[in-house]
Tab-separated table of C-alpha atoms in Angstrom:
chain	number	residue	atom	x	y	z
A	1	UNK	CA	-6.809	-31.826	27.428
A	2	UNK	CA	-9.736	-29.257	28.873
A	3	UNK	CA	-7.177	-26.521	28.432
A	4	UNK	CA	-5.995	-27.270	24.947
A	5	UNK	CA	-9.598	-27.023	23.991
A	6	UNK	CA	-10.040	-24.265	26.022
A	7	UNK	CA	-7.368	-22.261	24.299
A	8	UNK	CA	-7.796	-23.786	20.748
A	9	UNK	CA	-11.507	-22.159	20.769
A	10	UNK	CA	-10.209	-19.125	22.629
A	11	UNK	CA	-7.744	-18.469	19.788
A	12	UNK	CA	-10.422	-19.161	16.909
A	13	UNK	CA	-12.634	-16.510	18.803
A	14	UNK	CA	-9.850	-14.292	18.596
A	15	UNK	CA	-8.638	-14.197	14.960
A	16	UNK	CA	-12.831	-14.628	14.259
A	17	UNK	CA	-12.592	-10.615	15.168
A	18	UNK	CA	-9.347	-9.874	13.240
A	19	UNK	CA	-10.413	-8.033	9.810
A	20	UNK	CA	-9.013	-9.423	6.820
A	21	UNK	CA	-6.950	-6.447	4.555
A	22	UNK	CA	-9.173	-6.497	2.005
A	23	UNK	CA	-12.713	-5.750	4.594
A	24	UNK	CA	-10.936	-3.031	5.524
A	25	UNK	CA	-10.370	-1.525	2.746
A	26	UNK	CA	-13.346	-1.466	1.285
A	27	UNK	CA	-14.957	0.974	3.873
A	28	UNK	CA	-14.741	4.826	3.824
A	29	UNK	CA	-11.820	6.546	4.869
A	30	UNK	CA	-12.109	7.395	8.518
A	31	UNK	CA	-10.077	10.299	8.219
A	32	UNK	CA	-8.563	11.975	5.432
A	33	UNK	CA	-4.983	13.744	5.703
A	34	UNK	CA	-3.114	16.312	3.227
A	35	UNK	CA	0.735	17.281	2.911
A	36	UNK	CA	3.195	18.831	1.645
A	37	UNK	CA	5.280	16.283	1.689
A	38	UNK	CA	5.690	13.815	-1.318
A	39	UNK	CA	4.252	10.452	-1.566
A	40	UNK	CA	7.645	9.008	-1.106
A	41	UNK	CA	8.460	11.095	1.688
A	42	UNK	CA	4.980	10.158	3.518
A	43	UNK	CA	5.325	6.306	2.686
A	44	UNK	CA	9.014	6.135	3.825
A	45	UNK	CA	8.342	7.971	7.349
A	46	UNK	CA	5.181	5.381	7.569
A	47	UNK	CA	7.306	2.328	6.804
A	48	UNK	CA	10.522	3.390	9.085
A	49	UNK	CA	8.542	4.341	12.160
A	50	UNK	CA	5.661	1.264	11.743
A	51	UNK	CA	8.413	-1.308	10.324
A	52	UNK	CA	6.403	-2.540	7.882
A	53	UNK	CA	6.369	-2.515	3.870
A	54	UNK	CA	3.962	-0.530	1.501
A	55	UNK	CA	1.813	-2.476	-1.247
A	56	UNK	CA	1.294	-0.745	-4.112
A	57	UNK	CA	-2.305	-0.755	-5.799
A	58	UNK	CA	-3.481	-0.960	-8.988
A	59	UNK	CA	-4.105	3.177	-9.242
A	60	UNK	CA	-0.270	3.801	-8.262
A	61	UNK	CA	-1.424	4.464	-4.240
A	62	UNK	CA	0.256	2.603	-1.937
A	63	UNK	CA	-1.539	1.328	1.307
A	64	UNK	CA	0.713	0.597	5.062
A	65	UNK	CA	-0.812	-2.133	7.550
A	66	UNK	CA	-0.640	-1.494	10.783
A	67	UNK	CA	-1.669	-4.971	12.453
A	68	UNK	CA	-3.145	-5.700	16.079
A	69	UNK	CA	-0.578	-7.895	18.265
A	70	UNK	CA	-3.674	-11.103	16.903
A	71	UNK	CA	-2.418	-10.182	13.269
A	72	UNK	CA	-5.403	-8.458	12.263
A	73	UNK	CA	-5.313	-5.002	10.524
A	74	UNK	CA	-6.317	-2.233	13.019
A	75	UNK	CA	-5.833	0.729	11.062
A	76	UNK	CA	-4.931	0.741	6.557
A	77	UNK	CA	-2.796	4.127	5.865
A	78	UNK	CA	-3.080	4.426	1.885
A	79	UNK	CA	-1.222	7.195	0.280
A	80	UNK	CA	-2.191	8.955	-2.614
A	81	UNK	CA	0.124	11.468	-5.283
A	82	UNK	CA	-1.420	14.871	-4.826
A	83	UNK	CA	0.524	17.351	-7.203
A	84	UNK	CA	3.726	17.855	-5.743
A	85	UNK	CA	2.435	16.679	-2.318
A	86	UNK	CA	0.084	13.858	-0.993
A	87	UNK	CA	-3.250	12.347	0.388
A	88	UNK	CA	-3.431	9.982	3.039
A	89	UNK	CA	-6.532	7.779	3.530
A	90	UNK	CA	-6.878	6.318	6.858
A	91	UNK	CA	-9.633	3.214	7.499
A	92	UNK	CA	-9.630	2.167	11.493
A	93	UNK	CA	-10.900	-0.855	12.279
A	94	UNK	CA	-9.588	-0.353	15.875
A	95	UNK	CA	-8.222	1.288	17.809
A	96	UNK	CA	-4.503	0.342	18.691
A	97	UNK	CA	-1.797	2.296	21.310
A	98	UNK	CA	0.266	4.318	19.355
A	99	UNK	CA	-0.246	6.800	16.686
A	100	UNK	CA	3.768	6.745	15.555
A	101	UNK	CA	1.761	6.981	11.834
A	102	UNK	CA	0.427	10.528	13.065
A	103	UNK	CA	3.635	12.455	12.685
A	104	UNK	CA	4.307	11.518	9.000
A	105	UNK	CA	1.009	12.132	7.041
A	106	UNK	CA	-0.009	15.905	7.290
A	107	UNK	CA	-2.757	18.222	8.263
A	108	UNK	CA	-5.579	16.570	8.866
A	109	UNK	CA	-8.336	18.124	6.351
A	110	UNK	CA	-11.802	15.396	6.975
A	111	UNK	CA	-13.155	13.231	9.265
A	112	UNK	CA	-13.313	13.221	13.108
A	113	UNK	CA	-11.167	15.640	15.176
A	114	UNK	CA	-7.999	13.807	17.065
């Protein structure tokens, strides 16, 4: 009994940390990206390497979750049209292992160096 308690609170400690889609979001881009490449092209390297879908925002941008193994969103990718090219936002919450997101978004152009 102990141990289901134990591990009930454990697990609402846990997800208590995870940040909800929406709080991240809302904070300044960590790092801001620019490409060649088209929108599509960006958000269909994003969802084939991260295996996960794009939602598409009210200003025609479309943002890619990539989620911590507790469900919570580490890092929100949202991609912007730019001319004949793109913009990628990215908001880290934290960090995760893996940047398979790196290769598909462009030349990074603000925020802290990789």
């Amino acid at each position: 009994m102990k141990l289901a308690v134990s591990l009930v609170i454990g697990s609402a400690v846990a997800l208590a940390g995870c940040a909800s889609t929406q709080k991240v979001l809302d904070k300044p881009p960590t790092a801001i990206y620019e490409s060649d490449k088209s929108a599509k092209e960006v958000l269909f390297c994003l969802q084939n390497k991260n295996n996960v879908p794009a939602l598409e925002q009210a200003d025609g941008s479309h943002v890619v979750l990539i989620k911590n193994g507790y469900g919570g969103v580490a890092i929100a990718i949202t991609v912007h049209e730019r001319g004949t090219g793109s913009r990628t936002e990215v908001r880290n919450q934290f960090g995760i292992i893996g940047a398979a997101w790196k290769q598909c978004i462009g030349t990074q152009v603000s925020g802290p160096a990789n």
